Amino acid sequence: MSFSSLLTSLNRPPLVLATGLALAGGLPALPVGSLSLGLLQVSNLLAFGVNVAAVSAPGRLDGDQDEQMRQGTLNPSNNSKPDSTPLQSSHDVDDTAAAKAAKLRLRSLVLPAGWAFSIWGAIYLGEATFSVAQLSDGSGLTSTLPAVTPGFVAANLVQSLWCASFRESYNEGWKKFVSVAMLGGTAYSLSTIMPTVMSLQSSAVSWYFVPLVMHFGWTTAATLVNLNGSVAMDAPVKDSTLVALGHGSAVLATGLGIGLAALGIAPPAYGMTIAWALLAVGNNTKANKESDTLNNGAMVMKTLCFVGSAACAAVSAYCML
C-alpha cells in the first residue's frame, strides 16, 4: 500500500474526530519541561510543515466552489468533482448532492467576503518566521518554548485534520460537524499559548507571537462560520433557526473580541482579527436570500457585524495604549 493510499484509508470521520479531540485536549496539557530544547524546536517545525502540506492539498470546500458561493455566483449545474487527494475520503461523492449542499450553505448568514481570507497569508508567513526563528538562541524565543510548543503543535496538527474533514465526503449527517470541531480544537489549542504571550516583557519577542494571536482570532471566527454553514446544509432546519444562529454568532464573536482583549486574556491583535472577520461578514451580507425571513435577518446581521467590528477595533486599539 502506498503512503497516499494509507492516508486515504485513514480519512474516516470517527477516526479524524477522535484524533483531533485527543490532540486538542491532550497535547496542550502535556508537561514538556523535561524535554530537550532541540526536540521542542523540531516538533514546532515539523508540525508547521504538516499543516502547510495539508492546507496545500486540493479538494476542500473552501476551494473554487466555496469561493463561488461567497461571491454569490455558484452555478449548481456545474457539478465538477474535485480530484482525489490523499486527504480526501475514498468514498465517491455524488455531484448532484454536492451541488445541493453547496446551495444550502448559501442560506447561512455568516459568509465572509472573499478578501477576508487574505489574512491567511499574513498568518502563515508570520508562523513560518516564528518556526525558523525559534531555532536560534538569539531570537529570545527559546525560553518560551516549553510553554508554547504543546499548544502550537496541537493547533497545527488539528488544523491539518480540519483540512481532511472540510470536504464534500463529510457533507452528510453528523460528519459535517467534524470540521467545526477541528476548527474549534485549533482555536482552543492556540488559546493555551495566550498566558505566555501576555506575560512577555520584551516587545521584540512579542512580535513573533502576533501571527499566532491572529491565528487564534481567525480560527475563533472560522469556527462560527463553519458551524453556521454546517447547520444550513440541513434542509429541514428552519430559516428562523439560521437567523437566530447567525445573530448569536455575531454577538458571541463581538463579546469574545472585546472581552478577551479588555480583560487581558489575549493581546489586542485578537480583537483586531475578530473585527476583521466581522467586517468581512457584514460587507458580504446582502438581502439576496430565498426567503423574507433570511433577507430580514440579513439586514439585522449586517448591522450587528458592522457595530461589532467597530467595537472590537475600538477596544483593541484602546488596549494598545
PDB file of C-alpha atoms in Angstrom:
ATOM      1  CA  MET A   1       0.000   0.000   0.000  1.00  0.00           C
ATOM      2  CA  SER A   2       1.349   3.426  -0.962  1.00  0.00           C
ATOM      3  CA  PHE A   3       1.586   6.284   1.534  1.00  0.00           C
ATOM      4  CA  SER A   4      -1.112   8.131  -0.414  1.00  0.00           C
ATOM      5  CA  SER A   5      -3.454   5.143  -0.174  1.00  0.00           C
ATOM      6  CA  LEU A   6      -2.736   4.823   3.533  1.00  0.00           C
ATOM      7  CA  LEU A   7      -3.737   8.444   4.168  1.00  0.00           C
ATOM      8  CA  THR A   8      -6.899   7.968   2.138  1.00  0.00           C
ATOM      9  CA  SER A   9      -7.867   4.843   4.067  1.00  0.00           C
ATOM     10  CA  LEU A  10      -7.335   6.640   7.385  1.00  0.00           C
ATOM     11  CA  ASN A  11      -9.606   9.558   6.468  1.00  0.00           C
ATOM     12  CA  ARG A  12     -12.672   8.310   8.305  1.00  0.00           C
ATOM     13  CA  PRO A  13     -14.891  10.731  10.266  1.00  0.00           C
ATOM     14  CA  PRO A  14     -14.842   8.815  13.592  1.00  0.00           C
ATOM     15  CA  LEU A  15     -11.056   8.448  13.466  1.00  0.00           C
ATOM     16  CA  VAL A  16     -10.458  12.065  12.444  1.00  0.00           C
ATOM     17  CA  LEU A  17     -12.800  13.340  15.159  1.00  0.00           C
ATOM     18  CA  ALA A  18     -11.301  11.170  17.899  1.00  0.00           C
ATOM     19  CA  THR A  19      -7.740  12.034  16.898  1.00  0.00           C
ATOM     20  CA  GLY A  20      -8.459  15.749  16.734  1.00  0.00           C
ATOM     21  CA  LEU A  21     -10.148  15.837  20.122  1.00  0.00           C
ATOM     22  CA  ALA A  22      -7.320  13.821  21.662  1.00  0.00           C
ATOM     23  CA  LEU A  23      -4.695  16.169  20.228  1.00  0.00           C
ATOM     24  CA  ALA A  24      -6.506  19.347  21.268  1.00  0.00           C
ATOM     25  CA  GLY A  25      -7.384  18.030  24.700  1.00  0.00           C
ATOM     26  CA  GLY A  26      -4.156  16.207  25.431  1.00  0.00           C
ATOM     27  CA  LEU A  27      -1.145  17.893  23.873  1.00  0.00           C
ATOM     28  CA  PRO A  28      -1.554  21.375  25.439  1.00  0.00           C
ATOM     29  CA  ALA A  29      -1.726  19.746  28.878  1.00  0.00           C
ATOM     30  CA  LEU A  30       1.444  17.695  28.489  1.00  0.00           C
ATOM     31  CA  PRO A  31       4.334  18.642  30.806  1.00  0.00           C
ATOM     32  CA  VAL A  32       7.241  19.128  28.410  1.00  0.00           C
ATOM     33  CA  GLY A  33       9.649  20.954  30.693  1.00  0.00           C
ATOM     34  CA  SER A  34      11.930  17.931  30.885  1.00  0.00           C
ATOM     35  CA  LEU A  35      12.192  17.551  27.105  1.00  0.00           C
ATOM     36  CA  SER A  36      15.270  18.826  25.317  1.00  0.00           C
ATOM     37  CA  LEU A  37      15.168  22.200  23.604  1.00  0.00           C
ATOM     38  CA  GLY A  38      16.095  20.560  20.316  1.00  0.00           C
ATOM     39  CA  LEU A  39      13.105  18.225  20.475  1.00  0.00           C
ATOM     40  CA  LEU A  40      10.745  21.137  21.108  1.00  0.00           C
ATOM     41  CA  GLN A  41      12.205  23.102  18.217  1.00  0.00           C
ATOM     42  CA  VAL A  42      11.967  20.197  15.787  1.00  0.00           C
ATOM     43  CA  SER A  43       8.408  19.456  16.934  1.00  0.00           C
ATOM     44  CA  ASN A  44       7.327  23.022  16.165  1.00  0.00           C
ATOM     45  CA  LEU A  45       8.968  22.974  12.757  1.00  0.00           C
ATOM     46  CA  LEU A  46       7.556  19.586  11.766  1.00  0.00           C
ATOM     47  CA  ALA A  47       4.024  20.396  12.955  1.00  0.00           C
ATOM     48  CA  PHE A  48       4.007  23.620  10.967  1.00  0.00           C
ATOM     49  CA  GLY A  49       5.277  21.728   7.928  1.00  0.00           C
ATOM     50  CA  VAL A  50       2.480  19.168   8.235  1.00  0.00           C
ATOM     51  CA  ASN A  51      -0.058  21.996   8.398  1.00  0.00           C
ATOM     52  CA  VAL A  52       1.340  23.680   5.291  1.00  0.00           C
ATOM     53  CA  ALA A  53       1.279  20.392   3.384  1.00  0.00           C
ATOM     54  CA  ALA A  54      -2.305  19.664   4.452  1.00  0.00           C
ATOM     55  CA  VAL A  55      -3.535  23.130   3.532  1.00  0.00           C
ATOM     56  CA  SER A  56      -1.892  22.805   0.120  1.00  0.00           C
ATOM     57  CA  ALA A  57      -3.869  19.659  -0.768  1.00  0.00           C
ATOM     58  CA  PRO A  58      -6.785  20.495  -3.109  1.00  0.00           C
ATOM     59  CA  GLY A  59     -10.377  19.416  -2.690  1.00  0.00           C
ATOM     60  CA  ARG A  60     -11.582  21.359   0.362  1.00  0.00           C
ATOM     61  CA  LEU A  61     -14.954  23.119   0.386  1.00  0.00           C
ATOM     62  CA  ASP A  62     -13.207  26.482   0.589  1.00  0.00           C
ATOM     63  CA  GLY A  63     -11.646  25.918  -2.833  1.00  0.00           C
ATOM     64  CA  ASP A  64     -13.098  27.173  -6.101  1.00  0.00           C
ATOM     65  CA  GLN A  65     -16.662  26.104  -5.334  1.00  0.00           C
ATOM     66  CA  ASP A  66     -16.703  27.772  -1.935  1.00  0.00           C
ATOM     67  CA  GLU A  67     -15.235  30.937  -3.433  1.00  0.00           C
ATOM     68  CA  GLN A  68     -18.133  30.990  -5.888  1.00  0.00           C
ATOM     69  CA  MET A  69     -20.576  30.581  -3.018  1.00  0.00           C
ATOM     70  CA  ARG A  70     -19.124  33.539  -1.139  1.00  0.00           C
ATOM     71  CA  GLN A  71     -19.394  35.673  -4.276  1.00  0.00           C
ATOM     72  CA  GLY A  72     -22.941  34.507  -4.914  1.00  0.00           C
ATOM     73  CA  THR A  73     -22.055  33.120  -8.342  1.00  0.00           C
ATOM     74  CA  LEU A  74     -22.405  29.418  -7.641  1.00  0.00           C
ATOM     75  CA  ASN A  75     -23.899  27.533 -10.558  1.00  0.00           C
ATOM     76  CA  PRO A  76     -25.416  24.345  -9.141  1.00  0.00           C
ATOM     77  CA  SER A  77     -25.495  22.834 -12.624  1.00  0.00           C
ATOM     78  CA  ASN A  78     -21.708  22.981 -12.808  1.00  0.00           C
ATOM     79  CA  ASN A  79     -21.035  19.808 -10.893  1.00  0.00           C
ATOM     80  CA  SER A  80     -17.281  19.457 -11.060  1.00  0.00           C
ATOM     81  CA  LYS A  81     -15.907  16.965  -8.613  1.00  0.00           C
ATOM     82  CA  PRO A  82     -12.530  17.771  -7.012  1.00  0.00           C
ATOM     83  CA  ASP A  83      -9.651  15.478  -7.827  1.00  0.00           C
ATOM     84  CA  SER A  84      -8.927  12.741  -5.354  1.00  0.00           C
ATOM     85  CA  THR A  85      -6.192  13.614  -2.896  1.00  0.00           C
ATOM     86  CA  PRO A  86      -4.541  11.739  -0.029  1.00  0.00           C
ATOM     87  CA  LEU A  87      -6.593  13.741   2.451  1.00  0.00           C
ATOM     88  CA  GLN A  88      -9.888  13.077   0.705  1.00  0.00           C
ATOM     89  CA  SER A  89     -12.083  10.167   1.700  1.00  0.00           C
ATOM     90  CA  SER A  90     -12.098   7.262  -0.699  1.00  0.00           C
ATOM     91  CA  HIS A  91     -15.890   7.324  -0.822  1.00  0.00           C
ATOM     92  CA  ASP A  92     -17.246   8.735  -4.072  1.00  0.00           C
ATOM     93  CA  VAL A  93     -19.219  11.935  -3.744  1.00  0.00           C
ATOM     94  CA  ASP A  94     -22.404  12.371  -5.731  1.00  0.00           C
ATOM     95  CA  ASP A  95     -22.119  15.568  -7.771  1.00  0.00           C
ATOM     96  CA  THR A  96     -25.809  16.400  -7.533  1.00  0.00           C
ATOM     97  CA  ALA A  97     -25.741  16.017  -3.756  1.00  0.00           C
ATOM     98  CA  ALA A  98     -22.631  18.204  -3.594  1.00  0.00           C
ATOM     99  CA  ALA A  99     -24.311  20.965  -5.600  1.00  0.00           C
ATOM    100  CA  LYS A 100     -27.388  20.765  -3.377  1.00  0.00           C
ATOM    101  CA  ALA A 101     -25.266  21.007  -0.232  1.00  0.00           C
ATOM    102  CA  ALA A 102     -23.390  23.988  -1.665  1.00  0.00           C
ATOM    103  CA  LYS A 103     -26.663  25.761  -2.416  1.00  0.00           C
ATOM    104  CA  LEU A 104     -27.979  25.054   1.074  1.00  0.00           C
ATOM    105  CA  ARG A 105     -24.828  26.587   2.570  1.00  0.00           C
ATOM    106  CA  LEU A 106     -25.850  29.867   0.961  1.00  0.00           C
ATOM    107  CA  ARG A 107     -28.698  30.087   3.483  1.00  0.00           C
ATOM    108  CA  SER A 108     -26.132  30.847   6.180  1.00  0.00           C
ATOM    109  CA  LEU A 109     -25.942  34.460   7.337  1.00  0.00           C
ATOM    110  CA  VAL A 110     -22.262  34.063   8.215  1.00  0.00           C
ATOM    111  CA  LEU A 111     -20.433  34.161   4.881  1.00  0.00           C
ATOM    112  CA  PRO A 112     -17.298  36.357   4.871  1.00  0.00           C
ATOM    113  CA  ALA A 113     -16.260  38.328   1.799  1.00  0.00           C
ATOM    114  CA  GLY A 114     -13.509  36.662  -0.201  1.00  0.00           C
ATOM    115  CA  TRP A 115     -10.942  39.340   0.635  1.00  0.00           C
ATOM    116  CA  ALA A 116     -11.074  38.354   4.311  1.00  0.00           C
ATOM    117  CA  PHE A 117      -9.202  35.127   3.626  1.00  0.00           C
ATOM    118  CA  SER A 118      -6.087  37.049   2.621  1.00  0.00           C
ATOM    119  CA  ILE A 119      -5.332  37.097   6.346  1.00  0.00           C
ATOM    120  CA  TRP A 120      -4.081  33.529   5.970  1.00  0.00           C
ATOM    121  CA  GLY A 121      -1.109  34.873   4.026  1.00  0.00           C
ATOM    122  CA  ALA A 122      -0.036  37.033   6.961  1.00  0.00           C
ATOM    123  CA  ILE A 123      -0.654  34.218   9.444  1.00  0.00           C
ATOM    124  CA  TYR A 124       1.352  31.603   7.567  1.00  0.00           C
ATOM    125  CA  LEU A 125       4.185  33.971   6.707  1.00  0.00           C
ATOM    126  CA  GLY A 126       4.385  35.026  10.343  1.00  0.00           C
ATOM    127  CA  GLU A 127       4.250  31.482  11.676  1.00  0.00           C
ATOM    128  CA  ALA A 128       6.894  30.399   9.187  1.00  0.00           C
ATOM    129  CA  THR A 129       9.081  33.186  10.579  1.00  0.00           C
ATOM    130  CA  PHE A 130       8.333  32.015  14.118  1.00  0.00           C
ATOM    131  CA  SER A 131       9.112  28.385  13.244  1.00  0.00           C
ATOM    132  CA  VAL A 132      12.508  29.325  11.814  1.00  0.00           C
ATOM    133  CA  ALA A 133      13.377  31.976  14.422  1.00  0.00           C
ATOM    134  CA  GLN A 134      12.723  29.628  17.354  1.00  0.00           C
ATOM    135  CA  LEU A 135      15.650  27.523  16.151  1.00  0.00           C
ATOM    136  CA  SER A 136      18.023  30.348  17.071  1.00  0.00           C
ATOM    137  CA  ASP A 137      19.050  31.259  20.608  1.00  0.00           C
ATOM    138  CA  GLY A 138      19.355  34.872  19.504  1.00  0.00           C
ATOM    139  CA  SER A 139      15.616  35.175  18.844  1.00  0.00           C
ATOM    140  CA  GLY A 140      14.764  35.189  22.533  1.00  0.00           C
ATOM    141  CA  LEU A 141      12.108  32.547  21.903  1.00  0.00           C
ATOM    142  CA  THR A 142      13.855  29.518  23.378  1.00  0.00           C
ATOM    143  CA  SER A 143      12.785  30.271  26.946  1.00  0.00           C
ATOM    144  CA  THR A 144       9.123  30.338  25.883  1.00  0.00           C
ATOM    145  CA  LEU A 145       9.115  27.016  24.034  1.00  0.00           C
ATOM    146  CA  PRO A 146       8.248  24.701  26.975  1.00  0.00           C
ATOM    147  CA  ALA A 147       5.030  26.680  27.448  1.00  0.00           C
ATOM    148  CA  VAL A 148       4.291  27.367  23.780  1.00  0.00           C
ATOM    149  CA  THR A 149       5.222  24.169  21.938  1.00  0.00           C
ATOM    150  CA  PRO A 150       2.349  21.905  23.137  1.00  0.00           C
ATOM    151  CA  GLY A 151      -0.324  24.364  22.013  1.00  0.00           C
ATOM    152  CA  PHE A 152       1.439  25.287  18.782  1.00  0.00           C
ATOM    153  CA  VAL A 153       1.980  21.669  17.766  1.00  0.00           C
ATOM    154  CA  ALA A 154      -1.596  20.732  18.672  1.00  0.00           C
ATOM    155  CA  ALA A 155      -3.027  23.674  16.716  1.00  0.00           C
ATOM    156  CA  ASN A 156      -1.103  22.778  13.570  1.00  0.00           C
ATOM    157  CA  LEU A 157      -1.971  19.085  13.716  1.00  0.00           C
ATOM    158  CA  VAL A 158      -5.650  19.663  14.481  1.00  0.00           C
ATOM    159  CA  GLN A 159      -5.903  22.188  11.669  1.00  0.00           C
ATOM    160  CA  SER A 160      -4.418  19.563   9.368  1.00  0.00           C
ATOM    161  CA  LEU A 161      -7.316  17.314  10.366  1.00  0.00           C
ATOM    162  CA  TRP A 162      -9.697  20.155   9.543  1.00  0.00           C
ATOM    163  CA  CYS A 163      -8.243  20.069   6.030  1.00  0.00           C
ATOM    164  CA  ALA A 164      -9.104  16.373   5.907  1.00  0.00           C
ATOM    165  CA  SER A 165     -12.676  16.892   7.119  1.00  0.00           C
ATOM    166  CA  PHE A 166     -13.750  20.071   5.301  1.00  0.00           C
ATOM    167  CA  ARG A 167     -14.631  18.088   2.186  1.00  0.00           C
ATOM    168  CA  GLU A 168     -17.698  17.018   0.266  1.00  0.00           C
ATOM    169  CA  SER A 169     -17.414  13.461   1.550  1.00  0.00           C
ATOM    170  CA  TYR A 170     -18.208  14.830   5.041  1.00  0.00           C
ATOM    171  CA  ASN A 171     -21.369  16.684   3.977  1.00  0.00           C
ATOM    172  CA  GLU A 172     -23.944  14.282   5.412  1.00  0.00           C
ATOM    173  CA  GLY A 173     -25.342  13.934   8.915  1.00  0.00           C
ATOM    174  CA  TRP A 174     -23.083  14.398  11.905  1.00  0.00           C
ATOM    175  CA  LYS A 175     -19.964  14.186   9.739  1.00  0.00           C
ATOM    176  CA  LYS A 176     -20.312  17.791   8.594  1.00  0.00           C
ATOM    177  CA  PHE A 177     -19.708  18.939  12.162  1.00  0.00           C
ATOM    178  CA  VAL A 178     -16.311  17.235  12.359  1.00  0.00           C
ATOM    179  CA  SER A 179     -14.717  20.218  10.614  1.00  0.00           C
ATOM    180  CA  VAL A 180     -16.396  22.545  13.125  1.00  0.00           C
ATOM    181  CA  ALA A 181     -14.840  20.566  15.969  1.00  0.00           C
ATOM    182  CA  MET A 182     -11.421  20.657  14.300  1.00  0.00           C
ATOM    183  CA  LEU A 183     -11.508  24.444  13.925  1.00  0.00           C
ATOM    184  CA  GLY A 184     -12.701  24.801  17.498  1.00  0.00           C
ATOM    185  CA  GLY A 185      -9.894  22.497  18.618  1.00  0.00           C
ATOM    186  CA  THR A 186      -7.385  24.598  16.714  1.00  0.00           C
ATOM    187  CA  ALA A 187      -8.624  27.775  18.378  1.00  0.00           C
ATOM    188  CA  TYR A 188      -8.584  26.137  21.812  1.00  0.00           C
ATOM    189  CA  SER A 189      -5.030  24.875  21.321  1.00  0.00           C
ATOM    190  CA  LEU A 190      -3.860  28.363  20.392  1.00  0.00           C
ATOM    191  CA  SER A 191      -5.694  29.843  23.386  1.00  0.00           C
ATOM    192  CA  THR A 192      -3.403  27.870  25.702  1.00  0.00           C
ATOM    193  CA  ILE A 193      -0.474  29.923  24.406  1.00  0.00           C
ATOM    194  CA  MET A 194      -2.048  33.269  25.338  1.00  0.00           C
ATOM    195  CA  PRO A 195      -0.985  33.349  29.027  1.00  0.00           C
ATOM    196  CA  THR A 196       2.645  33.081  27.927  1.00  0.00           C
ATOM    197  CA  VAL A 197       2.180  35.772  25.287  1.00  0.00           C
ATOM    198  CA  MET A 198       0.546  38.127  27.791  1.00  0.00           C
ATOM    199  CA  SER A 199       3.419  37.659  30.238  1.00  0.00           C
ATOM    200  CA  LEU A 200       6.178  38.599  27.788  1.00  0.00           C
ATOM    201  CA  GLN A 201       8.239  41.612  28.772  1.00  0.00           C
ATOM    202  CA  SER A 202      10.235  42.038  25.577  1.00  0.00           C
ATOM    203  CA  SER A 203       8.420  43.708  22.685  1.00  0.00           C
ATOM    204  CA  ALA A 204      10.996  42.244  20.298  1.00  0.00           C
ATOM    205  CA  VAL A 205       9.959  38.727  21.319  1.00  0.00           C
ATOM    206  CA  SER A 206       6.255  39.632  21.429  1.00  0.00           C
ATOM    207  CA  TRP A 207       6.215  40.448  17.724  1.00  0.00           C
ATOM    208  CA  TYR A 208       6.951  36.806  16.899  1.00  0.00           C
ATOM    209  CA  PHE A 209       3.648  35.835  18.519  1.00  0.00           C
ATOM    210  CA  VAL A 210       1.393  38.284  16.667  1.00  0.00           C
ATOM    211  CA  PRO A 211       0.698  35.733  13.878  1.00  0.00           C
ATOM    212  CA  LEU A 212      -0.224  33.105  16.485  1.00  0.00           C
ATOM    213  CA  VAL A 213      -2.639  35.547  18.116  1.00  0.00           C
ATOM    214  CA  MET A 214      -4.142  36.344  14.705  1.00  0.00           C
ATOM    215  CA  HIS A 215      -4.437  32.610  14.064  1.00  0.00           C
ATOM    216  CA  PHE A 216      -6.312  32.237  17.359  1.00  0.00           C
ATOM    217  CA  GLY A 217      -8.691  35.052  16.439  1.00  0.00           C
ATOM    218  CA  TRP A 218      -9.269  33.879  12.905  1.00  0.00           C
ATOM    219  CA  THR A 219      -9.969  30.257  13.864  1.00  0.00           C
ATOM    220  CA  THR A 220     -12.373  31.517  16.528  1.00  0.00           C
ATOM    221  CA  ALA A 221     -14.318  33.335  13.827  1.00  0.00           C
ATOM    222  CA  ALA A 222     -13.903  30.488  11.333  1.00  0.00           C
ATOM    223  CA  THR A 223     -15.416  28.037  13.811  1.00  0.00           C
ATOM    224  CA  LEU A 224     -18.589  30.129  13.876  1.00  0.00           C
ATOM    225  CA  VAL A 225     -18.589  30.449  10.079  1.00  0.00           C
ATOM    226  CA  ASN A 226     -18.183  26.689   9.716  1.00  0.00           C
ATOM    227  CA  LEU A 227     -20.883  25.985  12.306  1.00  0.00           C
ATOM    228  CA  ASN A 228     -23.425  28.186  10.543  1.00  0.00           C
ATOM    229  CA  GLY A 229     -22.607  26.649   7.172  1.00  0.00           C
ATOM    230  CA  SER A 230     -22.915  23.119   8.514  1.00  0.00           C
ATOM    231  CA  VAL A 231     -26.293  23.805  10.121  1.00  0.00           C
ATOM    232  CA  ALA A 232     -27.515  25.483   6.922  1.00  0.00           C
ATOM    233  CA  MET A 233     -26.766  22.312   4.953  1.00  0.00           C
ATOM    234  CA  ASP A 234     -29.578  20.544   6.824  1.00  0.00           C
ATOM    235  CA  ALA A 235     -32.561  21.223   4.566  1.00  0.00           C
ATOM    236  CA  PRO A 236     -35.178  20.690   7.342  1.00  0.00           C
ATOM    237  CA  VAL A 237     -33.610  23.421   9.507  1.00  0.00           C
ATOM    238  CA  LYS A 238     -35.932  26.432   9.553  1.00  0.00           C
ATOM    239  CA  ASP A 239     -34.803  29.798   8.233  1.00  0.00           C
ATOM    240  CA  SER A 240     -35.657  31.345  11.598  1.00  0.00           C
ATOM    241  CA  THR A 241     -33.172  28.976  13.246  1.00  0.00           C
ATOM    242  CA  LEU A 242     -30.438  30.072  10.854  1.00  0.00           C
ATOM    243  CA  VAL A 243     -31.227  33.714  11.569  1.00  0.00           C
ATOM    244  CA  ALA A 244     -31.020  33.154  15.325  1.00  0.00           C
ATOM    245  CA  LEU A 245     -27.757  31.230  14.961  1.00  0.00           C
ATOM    246  CA  GLY A 246     -26.260  33.889  12.711  1.00  0.00           C
ATOM    247  CA  HIS A 247     -27.211  36.753  15.008  1.00  0.00           C
ATOM    248  CA  GLY A 248     -25.999  34.821  18.036  1.00  0.00           C
ATOM    249  CA  SER A 249     -22.686  34.138  16.312  1.00  0.00           C
ATOM    250  CA  ALA A 250     -22.169  37.841  15.595  1.00  0.00           C
ATOM    251  CA  VAL A 251     -22.919  38.754  19.207  1.00  0.00           C
ATOM    252  CA  LEU A 252     -20.680  35.972  20.545  1.00  0.00           C
ATOM    253  CA  ALA A 253     -17.792  36.954  18.275  1.00  0.00           C
ATOM    254  CA  THR A 254     -18.147  40.577  19.360  1.00  0.00           C
ATOM    255  CA  GLY A 255     -18.192  39.574  23.012  1.00  0.00           C
ATOM    256  CA  LEU A 256     -15.073  37.453  22.622  1.00  0.00           C
ATOM    257  CA  GLY A 257     -13.230  40.126  20.661  1.00  0.00           C
ATOM    258  CA  ILE A 258     -13.995  42.791  23.246  1.00  0.00           C
ATOM    259  CA  GLY A 259     -13.818  40.615  26.347  1.00  0.00           C
ATOM    260  CA  LEU A 260     -10.551  38.778  25.771  1.00  0.00           C
ATOM    261  CA  ALA A 261      -8.748  41.996  24.863  1.00  0.00           C
ATOM    262  CA  ALA A 262     -10.291  44.136  27.618  1.00  0.00           C
ATOM    263  CA  LEU A 263      -9.683  41.522  30.320  1.00  0.00           C
ATOM    264  CA  GLY A 264      -6.080  40.979  29.268  1.00  0.00           C
ATOM    265  CA  ILE A 265      -6.680  37.341  28.341  1.00  0.00           C
ATOM    266  CA  ALA A 266      -5.414  37.832  24.794  1.00  0.00           C
ATOM    267  CA  PRO A 267      -3.431  40.627  23.116  1.00  0.00           C
ATOM    268  CA  PRO A 268      -5.243  43.370  21.154  1.00  0.00           C
ATOM    269  CA  ALA A 269      -4.361  41.588  17.902  1.00  0.00           C
ATOM    270  CA  TYR A 270      -7.037  39.034  18.818  1.00  0.00           C
ATOM    271  CA  GLY A 271      -9.770  41.659  18.966  1.00  0.00           C
ATOM    272  CA  MET A 272      -8.500  43.265  15.767  1.00  0.00           C
ATOM    273  CA  THR A 273      -8.712  39.912  13.984  1.00  0.00           C
ATOM    274  CA  ILE A 274     -12.286  39.400  15.172  1.00  0.00           C
ATOM    275  CA  ALA A 275     -13.039  42.934  13.949  1.00  0.00           C
ATOM    276  CA  TRP A 276     -11.634  41.981  10.531  1.00  0.00           C
ATOM    277  CA  ALA A 277     -13.830  38.872  10.398  1.00  0.00           C
ATOM    278  CA  LEU A 278     -16.992  40.728  11.423  1.00  0.00           C
ATOM    279  CA  LEU A 279     -16.300  43.448   8.870  1.00  0.00           C
ATOM    280  CA  ALA A 280     -15.917  40.802   6.167  1.00  0.00           C
ATOM    281  CA  VAL A 281     -19.214  39.135   7.066  1.00  0.00           C
ATOM    282  CA  GLY A 282     -21.045  42.459   7.213  1.00  0.00           C
ATOM    283  CA  ASN A 283     -19.568  43.525   3.883  1.00  0.00           C
ATOM    284  CA  ASN A 284     -20.740  40.311   2.223  1.00  0.00           C
ATOM    285  CA  THR A 285     -24.226  40.224   3.777  1.00  0.00           C
ATOM    286  CA  LYS A 286     -26.954  41.095   1.284  1.00  0.00           C
ATOM    287  CA  ALA A 287     -30.717  40.666   1.067  1.00  0.00           C
ATOM    288  CA  ASN A 288     -30.425  38.133  -1.742  1.00  0.00           C
ATOM    289  CA  LYS A 289     -31.691  35.058   0.064  1.00  0.00           C
ATOM    290  CA  GLU A 290     -34.593  32.852  -0.970  1.00  0.00           C
ATOM    291  CA  SER A 291     -36.963  33.862   1.831  1.00  0.00           C
ATOM    292  CA  ASP A 292     -38.137  37.049   3.520  1.00  0.00           C
ATOM    293  CA  THR A 293     -37.109  35.621   6.881  1.00  0.00           C
ATOM    294  CA  LEU A 294     -33.496  35.260   5.755  1.00  0.00           C
ATOM    295  CA  ASN A 295     -33.477  38.620   3.969  1.00  0.00           C
ATOM    296  CA  ASN A 296     -34.818  40.469   7.008  1.00  0.00           C
ATOM    297  CA  GLY A 297     -32.352  38.617   9.192  1.00  0.00           C
ATOM    298  CA  ALA A 298     -29.526  39.517   6.825  1.00  0.00           C
ATOM    299  CA  MET A 299     -30.150  43.235   7.253  1.00  0.00           C
ATOM    300  CA  VAL A 300     -30.004  42.918  11.034  1.00  0.00           C
ATOM    301  CA  MET A 301     -26.907  40.745  10.645  1.00  0.00           C
ATOM    302  CA  LYS A 302     -25.164  43.444   8.633  1.00  0.00           C
ATOM    303  CA  THR A 303     -25.768  45.975  11.407  1.00  0.00           C
ATOM    304  CA  LEU A 304     -24.629  43.562  14.127  1.00  0.00           C
ATOM    305  CA  CYS A 305     -21.424  42.816  12.239  1.00  0.00           C
ATOM    306  CA  PHE A 306     -20.526  46.421  11.479  1.00  0.00           C
ATOM    307  CA  VAL A 307     -21.256  47.574  15.030  1.00  0.00           C
ATOM    308  CA  GLY A 308     -19.405  44.575  16.461  1.00  0.00           C
ATOM    309  CA  SER A 309     -16.414  45.153  14.203  1.00  0.00           C
ATOM    310  CA  ALA A 310     -16.172  48.806  15.211  1.00  0.00           C
ATOM    311  CA  ALA A 311     -16.498  47.929  18.903  1.00  0.00           C
ATOM    312  CA  CYS A 312     -13.806  45.234  18.753  1.00  0.00           C
ATOM    313  CA  ALA A 313     -11.445  47.525  16.875  1.00  0.00           C
ATOM    314  CA  ALA A 314     -12.033  50.436  19.259  1.00  0.00           C
ATOM    315  CA  VAL A 315     -11.497  48.384  22.424  1.00  0.00           C
ATOM    316  CA  SER A 316      -8.434  46.664  20.974  1.00  0.00           C
ATOM    317  CA  ALA A 317      -6.950  49.987  19.906  1.00  0.00           C
ATOM    318  CA  TYR A 318      -7.517  51.361  23.407  1.00  0.00           C
ATOM    319  CA  CYS A 319      -5.782  48.319  24.909  1.00  0.00           C
ATOM    320  CA  MET A 320      -2.718  49.092  22.806  1.00  0.00           C
ATOM    321  CA  LEU A 321      -2.275  52.462  24.530  1.00  0.00           C
TER     322      LEU A 321
END
